[in-house]
Amino acid sequence: MIRSHTFLKNIRVFSRCMSGLLPYCRFLGIIVVVLFSIGGCSEEPSFTGPVLKWYTFDEPSGAFVQAANTCSRESGGQYSIDMVPLPADADQQREQLVRRLAARDPDIDIIGMDVIWTAEFAAAGWILPWPEDLADTVIQGRLSSAVESATYEGRLHTAPFTTNTQLLWYRTDRVETPPETWEEMIELAESLGEIGAIQAQGERYEGLTVFFNSLLASAGGSILDDREDQVELDEDPTRQALQVMQRLALSPSAPSSLATSREDQSRLAFEAGESTFMVNYTFVWPSAWQNAPDIAEHVGWARWPAVSKEHPSRVTIGGLNLGIAASSPHPEMAFTAASCLASEENQRLAAQIGGLSPTIVALYQDSEVRETFPFADTLLESLKSGVLRPQTPLYNDISLAISHTLHPMRSINPEQDVSRLREKIRRALHSEGLL
């Protein structure tokens, strides 16, 4: 397998921790990038307009900072963008933003939003819907799943910026052909003995909800109905999803740490050579080349395993969208600035040096992006069929209901837990009880 030389030249350490696919994905490494502005020695414009504050996660590669600087420069002095870093943890990000937005804090103009916040923030009136002319611009050529994640009640409330989803990563020196289903993977892993471990996310947090959501969708089911206000959880697909979770947790191929494993723990175990399979996000690719090049030489990728051969897998998407705070003193300029931040140029930059998957479909054919993502075709295929988590203002309560009910996975009872899940989610939809 050939290394992506340009990407590796720019990256010293590349490691990301997901929370809710956060589902936006965050990086825990230090990425050192040396970039020089293009355009000679022309003087920087003097900014006479307002300073727009962009609250977003502290993206470590410098891609977001460079995007902010580029858009500020291209505004011709109409505005400048100042990036305000939020904590690495998604829950802490949301907590800080909710407090400020509920208090109508005028310091926030642009928000880097996890895709699961759209409905909550829009319903609360904390973010503004996009004007139709700009909305057409920021959704043109974007992945439909990313556009759907940015939409609430038929209106675009955020601009699709970056996206992500999980793939199956496996050892090509141990497995000739990647398994197509979870049952095939578990049986193959068990046949390999101690080296056949499957790394997955089993801790009681958003990642467990994501795991269940992906399995359920892959089995043809859904957590809520089409109106997003009633529990669906059809019997057969829900039971199939729970059976896979139980089967994995009780299998000898499950690592002993499954109940406390998140994305980064899975990555570290895989890099240590202890495992043959791993479901995880694309940040594991450059991380393996940096931290375990001998293992990286034998890492292959494939689509996330299906629940059955009758239905291709559908995997939960995450990502970062850009919202405009309702309390911003400069909403018109903020919309213009956010449109610039989400442009093709800046998505290409975020992919090349930050390893963040673009929402613009055409970029998956871009030669520089494909050098960074040699798995671009598999990733794009997965994203095109990707599934969202429930788009409801009450999603946080629903996620807690799921992760609390299904943890630890080894205690799942597929026959009993279908009705338990339905009742817990029904209560969450009606704000009954606290978890």
PDB file of C-alpha atoms in Angstrom, residues 36-269:
ATOM      1  CA  PHE A  36       2.809  30.545   3.160  1.00  0.00           C
ATOM      2  CA  SER A  37       0.209  32.884   1.745  1.00  0.00           C
ATOM      3  CA  ILE A  38      -0.002  32.985  -2.021  1.00  0.00           C
ATOM      4  CA  GLY A  39       0.058  36.219  -3.950  1.00  0.00           C
ATOM      5  CA  GLY A  40       3.437  37.780  -3.476  1.00  0.00           C
ATOM      6  CA  CYS A  41       4.232  40.572  -1.081  1.00  0.00           C
ATOM      7  CA  SER A  42       1.081  42.638  -1.471  1.00  0.00           C
ATOM      8  CA  GLU A  43       0.014  44.525   1.618  1.00  0.00           C
ATOM      9  CA  GLU A  44      -2.745  43.131   3.789  1.00  0.00           C
ATOM     10  CA  PRO A  45      -5.996  45.138   3.493  1.00  0.00           C
ATOM     11  CA  SER A  46      -6.916  47.391   6.358  1.00  0.00           C
ATOM     12  CA  PHE A  47     -10.146  46.123   7.854  1.00  0.00           C
ATOM     13  CA  THR A  48     -12.714  48.835   8.358  1.00  0.00           C
ATOM     14  CA  GLY A  49     -15.633  46.494   8.931  1.00  0.00           C
ATOM     15  CA  PRO A  50     -16.559  44.434  11.974  1.00  0.00           C
ATOM     16  CA  VAL A  51     -14.608  41.549  13.462  1.00  0.00           C
ATOM     17  CA  LEU A  52     -16.764  38.435  13.126  1.00  0.00           C
ATOM     18  CA  LYS A  53     -16.267  35.818  15.821  1.00  0.00           C
ATOM     19  CA  TRP A  54     -16.251  32.201  14.616  1.00  0.00           C
ATOM     20  CA  TYR A  55     -16.781  29.826  17.546  1.00  0.00           C
ATOM     21  CA  THR A  56     -15.614  26.352  16.575  1.00  0.00           C
ATOM     22  CA  PHE A  57     -13.559  23.411  17.809  1.00  0.00           C
ATOM     23  CA  ASP A  58      -9.826  24.051  18.046  1.00  0.00           C
ATOM     24  CA  GLU A  59      -8.847  22.469  14.706  1.00  0.00           C
ATOM     25  CA  PRO A  60      -5.122  21.806  15.115  1.00  0.00           C
ATOM     26  CA  SER A  61      -3.788  21.644  11.552  1.00  0.00           C
ATOM     27  CA  GLY A  62      -4.216  25.354  10.892  1.00  0.00           C
ATOM     28  CA  ALA A  63      -6.756  24.759   8.100  1.00  0.00           C
ATOM     29  CA  PHE A  64      -9.538  26.709   9.829  1.00  0.00           C
ATOM     30  CA  VAL A  65      -7.243  29.587  10.750  1.00  0.00           C
ATOM     31  CA  GLN A  66      -5.986  29.831   7.189  1.00  0.00           C
ATOM     32  CA  ALA A  67      -9.548  29.722   5.851  1.00  0.00           C
ATOM     33  CA  ALA A  68     -10.525  32.568   8.194  1.00  0.00           C
ATOM     34  CA  ASN A  69      -7.510  34.605   7.098  1.00  0.00           C
ATOM     35  CA  THR A  70      -8.212  33.975   3.412  1.00  0.00           C
ATOM     36  CA  CYS A  71     -11.855  34.995   3.683  1.00  0.00           C
ATOM     37  CA  SER A  72     -10.922  38.085   5.694  1.00  0.00           C
ATOM     38  CA  ARG A  73      -8.427  39.106   3.017  1.00  0.00           C
ATOM     39  CA  GLU A  74     -10.856  38.436   0.169  1.00  0.00           C
ATOM     40  CA  SER A  75     -13.551  40.569   1.825  1.00  0.00           C
ATOM     41  CA  GLY A  76     -11.568  43.638   0.820  1.00  0.00           C
ATOM     42  CA  GLY A  77     -11.732  45.096   4.292  1.00  0.00           C
ATOM     43  CA  GLN A  78     -15.486  44.609   4.765  1.00  0.00           C
ATOM     44  CA  TYR A  79     -14.925  42.251   7.683  1.00  0.00           C
ATOM     45  CA  SER A  80     -12.341  40.082   9.370  1.00  0.00           C
ATOM     46  CA  ILE A  81     -12.902  36.675  10.961  1.00  0.00           C
ATOM     47  CA  ASP A  82     -11.506  35.846  14.384  1.00  0.00           C
ATOM     48  CA  MET A  83     -11.609  32.140  15.294  1.00  0.00           C
ATOM     49  CA  VAL A  84     -12.561  31.477  18.933  1.00  0.00           C
ATOM     50  CA  PRO A  85     -11.605  27.889  19.930  1.00  0.00           C
ATOM     51  CA  LEU A  86     -14.074  25.699  21.782  1.00  0.00           C
ATOM     52  CA  PRO A  87     -13.120  22.666  23.932  1.00  0.00           C
ATOM     53  CA  ALA A  88     -12.191  19.393  22.240  1.00  0.00           C
ATOM     54  CA  ASP A  89     -15.086  17.511  23.863  1.00  0.00           C
ATOM     55  CA  ALA A  90     -18.370  17.829  21.934  1.00  0.00           C
ATOM     56  CA  ASP A  91     -20.523  17.882  25.054  1.00  0.00           C
ATOM     57  CA  GLN A  92     -18.469  20.741  26.486  1.00  0.00           C
ATOM     58  CA  GLN A  93     -18.725  22.603  23.183  1.00  0.00           C
ATOM     59  CA  ARG A  94     -22.490  22.303  23.193  1.00  0.00           C
ATOM     60  CA  GLU A  95     -22.732  23.345  26.849  1.00  0.00           C
ATOM     61  CA  GLN A  96     -20.719  26.528  26.283  1.00  0.00           C
ATOM     62  CA  LEU A  97     -22.653  27.451  23.160  1.00  0.00           C
ATOM     63  CA  VAL A  98     -26.079  26.762  24.663  1.00  0.00           C
ATOM     64  CA  ARG A  99     -25.361  28.998  27.639  1.00  0.00           C
ATOM     65  CA  ARG A 100     -24.122  31.860  25.466  1.00  0.00           C
ATOM     66  CA  LEU A 101     -26.822  31.572  22.815  1.00  0.00           C
ATOM     67  CA  ALA A 102     -29.629  31.315  25.372  1.00  0.00           C
ATOM     68  CA  ALA A 103     -28.281  34.521  26.913  1.00  0.00           C
ATOM     69  CA  ARG A 104     -28.290  36.189  23.463  1.00  0.00           C
ATOM     70  CA  ASP A 105     -24.546  36.744  23.599  1.00  0.00           C
ATOM     71  CA  PRO A 106     -23.655  39.260  20.825  1.00  0.00           C
ATOM     72  CA  ASP A 107     -20.054  38.022  20.724  1.00  0.00           C
ATOM     73  CA  ILE A 108     -20.982  34.974  18.611  1.00  0.00           C
ATOM     74  CA  ASP A 109     -21.420  35.463  14.863  1.00  0.00           C
ATOM     75  CA  ILE A 110     -20.562  32.153  13.188  1.00  0.00           C
ATOM     76  CA  ILE A 111     -20.819  28.737  14.862  1.00  0.00           C
ATOM     77  CA  GLY A 112     -19.028  25.517  13.941  1.00  0.00           C
ATOM     78  CA  MET A 113     -21.898  23.126  14.689  1.00  0.00           C
ATOM     79  CA  ASP A 114     -22.025  19.384  15.111  1.00  0.00           C
ATOM     80  CA  VAL A 115     -24.607  18.025  12.678  1.00  0.00           C
ATOM     81  CA  ILE A 116     -26.776  16.752  15.553  1.00  0.00           C
ATOM     82  CA  TRP A 117     -27.326  20.289  16.894  1.00  0.00           C
ATOM     83  CA  THR A 118     -29.218  21.681  13.894  1.00  0.00           C
ATOM     84  CA  ALA A 119     -32.752  20.888  15.049  1.00  0.00           C
ATOM     85  CA  GLU A 120     -32.173  21.901  18.664  1.00  0.00           C
ATOM     86  CA  PHE A 121     -30.527  25.233  17.852  1.00  0.00           C
ATOM     87  CA  ALA A 122     -33.014  26.071  15.082  1.00  0.00           C
ATOM     88  CA  ALA A 123     -36.090  25.211  17.173  1.00  0.00           C
ATOM     89  CA  ALA A 124     -34.771  27.345  20.046  1.00  0.00           C
ATOM     90  CA  GLY A 125     -34.284  30.319  17.714  1.00  0.00           C
ATOM     91  CA  TRP A 126     -30.553  30.433  18.421  1.00  0.00           C
ATOM     92  CA  ILE A 127     -29.519  30.316  14.764  1.00  0.00           C
ATOM     93  CA  LEU A 128     -30.942  32.044  11.692  1.00  0.00           C
ATOM     94  CA  PRO A 129     -32.237  30.296   8.560  1.00  0.00           C
ATOM     95  CA  TRP A 130     -30.094  30.965   5.504  1.00  0.00           C
ATOM     96  CA  PRO A 131     -31.340  33.507   2.928  1.00  0.00           C
ATOM     97  CA  GLU A 132     -32.504  31.672  -0.188  1.00  0.00           C
ATOM     98  CA  ASP A 133     -29.899  33.141  -2.547  1.00  0.00           C
ATOM     99  CA  LEU A 134     -26.991  32.177  -0.288  1.00  0.00           C
ATOM    100  CA  ALA A 135     -28.617  28.840   0.576  1.00  0.00           C
ATOM    101  CA  ASP A 136     -28.561  27.860  -3.097  1.00  0.00           C
ATOM    102  CA  THR A 137     -24.842  28.635  -3.216  1.00  0.00           C
ATOM    103  CA  VAL A 138     -23.802  26.648  -0.146  1.00  0.00           C
ATOM    104  CA  ILE A 139     -25.747  23.492  -1.056  1.00  0.00           C
ATOM    105  CA  GLN A 140     -24.781  23.342  -4.727  1.00  0.00           C
ATOM    106  CA  GLY A 141     -22.811  20.160  -5.448  1.00  0.00           C
ATOM    107  CA  ARG A 142     -22.962  19.033  -1.804  1.00  0.00           C
ATOM    108  CA  LEU A 143     -23.699  15.538  -0.557  1.00  0.00           C
ATOM    109  CA  SER A 144     -27.434  15.115  -0.052  1.00  0.00           C
ATOM    110  CA  SER A 145     -26.881  13.606   3.395  1.00  0.00           C
ATOM    111  CA  ALA A 146     -24.852  16.673   4.417  1.00  0.00           C
ATOM    112  CA  VAL A 147     -27.554  19.037   3.112  1.00  0.00           C
ATOM    113  CA  GLU A 148     -30.186  17.055   4.998  1.00  0.00           C
ATOM    114  CA  SER A 149     -28.143  17.383   8.194  1.00  0.00           C
ATOM    115  CA  ALA A 150     -28.173  21.172   7.731  1.00  0.00           C
ATOM    116  CA  THR A 151     -31.944  21.415   7.207  1.00  0.00           C
ATOM    117  CA  TYR A 152     -34.744  21.752   9.744  1.00  0.00           C
ATOM    118  CA  GLU A 153     -38.453  21.945   8.913  1.00  0.00           C
ATOM    119  CA  GLY A 154     -37.726  22.516   5.237  1.00  0.00           C
ATOM    120  CA  ARG A 155     -35.331  25.457   5.735  1.00  0.00           C
ATOM    121  CA  LEU A 156     -31.562  25.451   5.492  1.00  0.00           C
ATOM    122  CA  HIS A 157     -30.250  26.538   8.888  1.00  0.00           C
ATOM    123  CA  THR A 158     -26.555  25.728   8.505  1.00  0.00           C
ATOM    124  CA  ALA A 159     -24.036  25.484   5.669  1.00  0.00           C
ATOM    125  CA  PRO A 160     -22.551  22.009   5.062  1.00  0.00           C
ATOM    126  CA  PHE A 161     -18.801  22.282   5.660  1.00  0.00           C
ATOM    127  CA  THR A 162     -17.117  18.981   6.554  1.00  0.00           C
ATOM    128  CA  THR A 163     -18.470  15.458   6.967  1.00  0.00           C
ATOM    129  CA  ASN A 164     -17.322  12.013   8.118  1.00  0.00           C
ATOM    130  CA  THR A 165     -18.389   8.421   8.523  1.00  0.00           C
ATOM    131  CA  GLN A 166     -16.848   5.103   9.531  1.00  0.00           C
ATOM    132  CA  LEU A 167     -15.183   2.480   7.349  1.00  0.00           C
ATOM    133  CA  LEU A 168     -14.007  -1.036   8.081  1.00  0.00           C
ATOM    134  CA  TRP A 169     -10.221  -1.193   8.503  1.00  0.00           C
ATOM    135  CA  TYR A 170      -8.499  -4.571   8.390  1.00  0.00           C
ATOM    136  CA  ARG A 171      -5.123  -6.267   8.195  1.00  0.00           C
ATOM    137  CA  THR A 172      -4.377  -7.343   4.616  1.00  0.00           C
ATOM    138  CA  ASP A 173      -1.579  -9.639   5.814  1.00  0.00           C
ATOM    139  CA  ARG A 174      -4.137 -11.672   7.782  1.00  0.00           C
ATOM    140  CA  VAL A 175      -7.283 -11.388   5.668  1.00  0.00           C
ATOM    141  CA  GLU A 176      -7.334 -11.766   1.906  1.00  0.00           C
ATOM    142  CA  THR A 177     -10.867 -10.465   1.335  1.00  0.00           C
ATOM    143  CA  PRO A 178     -12.711  -8.173   3.765  1.00  0.00           C
ATOM    144  CA  PRO A 179     -15.938  -9.603   5.222  1.00  0.00           C
ATOM    145  CA  GLU A 180     -19.230  -8.250   3.909  1.00  0.00           C
ATOM    146  CA  THR A 181     -21.361  -8.754   7.020  1.00  0.00           C
ATOM    147  CA  TRP A 182     -20.920  -8.549  10.784  1.00  0.00           C
ATOM    148  CA  GLU A 183     -21.529 -12.275  11.163  1.00  0.00           C
ATOM    149  CA  GLU A 184     -18.824 -13.067   8.587  1.00  0.00           C
ATOM    150  CA  MET A 185     -16.401 -10.716  10.337  1.00  0.00           C
ATOM    151  CA  ILE A 186     -17.023 -12.153  13.787  1.00  0.00           C
ATOM    152  CA  GLU A 187     -16.642 -15.743  12.562  1.00  0.00           C
ATOM    153  CA  LEU A 188     -13.440 -14.876  10.702  1.00  0.00           C
ATOM    154  CA  ALA A 189     -12.065 -13.004  13.718  1.00  0.00           C
ATOM    155  CA  GLU A 190     -12.802 -15.952  15.987  1.00  0.00           C
ATOM    156  CA  SER A 191     -10.978 -18.296  13.615  1.00  0.00           C
ATOM    157  CA  LEU A 192      -7.836 -16.137  13.901  1.00  0.00           C
ATOM    158  CA  GLY A 193      -7.622 -16.539  17.675  1.00  0.00           C
ATOM    159  CA  GLU A 194      -5.889 -13.915  19.799  1.00  0.00           C
ATOM    160  CA  ILE A 195      -4.901 -11.701  16.860  1.00  0.00           C
ATOM    161  CA  GLY A 196      -8.446 -11.596  15.486  1.00  0.00           C
ATOM    162  CA  ALA A 197      -9.863  -8.923  17.782  1.00  0.00           C
ATOM    163  CA  ILE A 198     -12.479  -6.482  16.452  1.00  0.00           C
ATOM    164  CA  GLN A 199     -12.125  -2.919  17.672  1.00  0.00           C
ATOM    165  CA  ALA A 200     -15.403  -1.015  18.041  1.00  0.00           C
ATOM    166  CA  GLN A 201     -16.922   1.692  20.254  1.00  0.00           C
ATOM    167  CA  GLY A 202     -18.821   0.266  23.225  1.00  0.00           C
ATOM    168  CA  GLU A 203     -18.571   2.858  25.986  1.00  0.00           C
ATOM    169  CA  ARG A 204     -21.764   4.502  27.276  1.00  0.00           C
ATOM    170  CA  TYR A 205     -21.590   7.691  25.195  1.00  0.00           C
ATOM    171  CA  GLU A 206     -22.649   9.067  21.822  1.00  0.00           C
ATOM    172  CA  GLY A 207     -20.494   6.555  19.962  1.00  0.00           C
ATOM    173  CA  LEU A 208     -22.660   3.697  21.255  1.00  0.00           C
ATOM    174  CA  THR A 209     -25.776   5.441  19.970  1.00  0.00           C
ATOM    175  CA  VAL A 210     -24.057   5.892  16.618  1.00  0.00           C
ATOM    176  CA  PHE A 211     -23.175   2.185  16.531  1.00  0.00           C
ATOM    177  CA  PHE A 212     -26.794   1.203  17.161  1.00  0.00           C
ATOM    178  CA  ASN A 213     -28.129   3.756  14.656  1.00  0.00           C
ATOM    179  CA  SER A 214     -25.843   2.413  11.915  1.00  0.00           C
ATOM    180  CA  LEU A 215     -26.810  -1.209  12.605  1.00  0.00           C
ATOM    181  CA  LEU A 216     -30.507  -0.339  12.722  1.00  0.00           C
ATOM    182  CA  ALA A 217     -30.394   1.568   9.434  1.00  0.00           C
ATOM    183  CA  SER A 218     -28.355  -1.230   7.842  1.00  0.00           C
ATOM    184  CA  ALA A 219     -31.131  -3.647   8.843  1.00  0.00           C
ATOM    185  CA  GLY A 220     -33.740  -1.389   7.234  1.00  0.00           C
ATOM    186  CA  GLY A 221     -35.019   0.276  10.408  1.00  0.00           C
ATOM    187  CA  SER A 222     -35.236   3.754  11.920  1.00  0.00           C
ATOM    188  CA  ILE A 223     -35.358   5.180  15.432  1.00  0.00           C
ATOM    189  CA  LEU A 224     -38.131   7.705  14.689  1.00  0.00           C
ATOM    190  CA  ASP A 225     -40.790   7.917  11.997  1.00  0.00           C
ATOM    191  CA  ASP A 226     -40.617  10.226   8.975  1.00  0.00           C
ATOM    192  CA  ARG A 227     -42.097  13.129  10.949  1.00  0.00           C
ATOM    193  CA  GLU A 228     -39.422  12.691  13.646  1.00  0.00           C
ATOM    194  CA  ASP A 229     -42.037  12.884  16.418  1.00  0.00           C
ATOM    195  CA  GLN A 230     -42.950   9.242  17.068  1.00  0.00           C
ATOM    196  CA  VAL A 231     -40.911   6.140  17.905  1.00  0.00           C
ATOM    197  CA  GLU A 232     -40.603   3.691  15.013  1.00  0.00           C
ATOM    198  CA  LEU A 233     -38.156   0.883  15.931  1.00  0.00           C
ATOM    199  CA  ASP A 234     -39.840  -1.850  13.909  1.00  0.00           C
ATOM    200  CA  GLU A 235     -39.496  -5.227  15.589  1.00  0.00           C
ATOM    201  CA  ASP A 236     -37.433  -7.189  13.078  1.00  0.00           C
ATOM    202  CA  PRO A 237     -34.695  -4.651  12.160  1.00  0.00           C
ATOM    203  CA  THR A 238     -34.359  -3.528  15.782  1.00  0.00           C
ATOM    204  CA  ARG A 239     -33.911  -7.093  16.967  1.00  0.00           C
ATOM    205  CA  GLN A 240     -31.343  -7.747  14.216  1.00  0.00           C
ATOM    206  CA  ALA A 241     -29.317  -4.707  15.280  1.00  0.00           C
ATOM    207  CA  LEU A 242     -29.387  -5.767  18.923  1.00  0.00           C
ATOM    208  CA  GLN A 243     -28.410  -9.322  18.003  1.00  0.00           C
ATOM    209  CA  VAL A 244     -25.266  -8.056  16.247  1.00  0.00           C
ATOM    210  CA  MET A 245     -24.300  -5.960  19.280  1.00  0.00           C
ATOM    211  CA  GLN A 246     -24.839  -8.876  21.651  1.00  0.00           C
ATOM    212  CA  ARG A 247     -23.039 -11.307  19.325  1.00  0.00           C
ATOM    213  CA  LEU A 248     -19.989  -9.055  19.148  1.00  0.00           C
ATOM    214  CA  ALA A 249     -19.884  -8.354  22.880  1.00  0.00           C
ATOM    215  CA  LEU A 250     -20.081 -12.055  23.809  1.00  0.00           C
ATOM    216  CA  SER A 251     -17.611 -13.175  21.146  1.00  0.00           C
ATOM    217  CA  PRO A 252     -13.989 -14.088  22.020  1.00  0.00           C
ATOM    218  CA  SER A 253     -13.082 -11.605  19.267  1.00  0.00           C
ATOM    219  CA  ALA A 254     -14.372  -8.704  21.369  1.00  0.00           C
ATOM    220  CA  PRO A 255     -11.577  -6.917  23.258  1.00  0.00           C
ATOM    221  CA  SER A 256     -11.854  -6.990  27.045  1.00  0.00           C
ATOM    222  CA  SER A 257     -12.012  -3.183  26.999  1.00  0.00           C
ATOM    223  CA  LEU A 258     -15.060  -2.995  24.689  1.00  0.00           C
ATOM    224  CA  ALA A 259     -17.343  -1.522  27.368  1.00  0.00           C
ATOM    225  CA  THR A 260     -14.965   1.424  27.866  1.00  0.00           C
ATOM    226  CA  SER A 261     -13.727   1.845  24.302  1.00  0.00           C
ATOM    227  CA  ARG A 262     -14.098   5.005  22.251  1.00  0.00           C
ATOM    228  CA  GLU A 263     -12.640   5.906  18.846  1.00  0.00           C
ATOM    229  CA  ASP A 264      -9.171   6.722  20.097  1.00  0.00           C
ATOM    230  CA  GLN A 265      -8.856   3.633  22.299  1.00  0.00           C
ATOM    231  CA  SER A 266      -9.823   1.546  19.259  1.00  0.00           C
ATOM    232  CA  ARG A 267      -7.160   3.280  17.189  1.00  0.00           C
ATOM    233  CA  LEU A 268      -4.431   2.723  19.749  1.00  0.00           C
ATOM    234  CA  ALA A 269      -5.249  -0.964  20.131  1.00  0.00           C
TER     235      ALA A 269
END
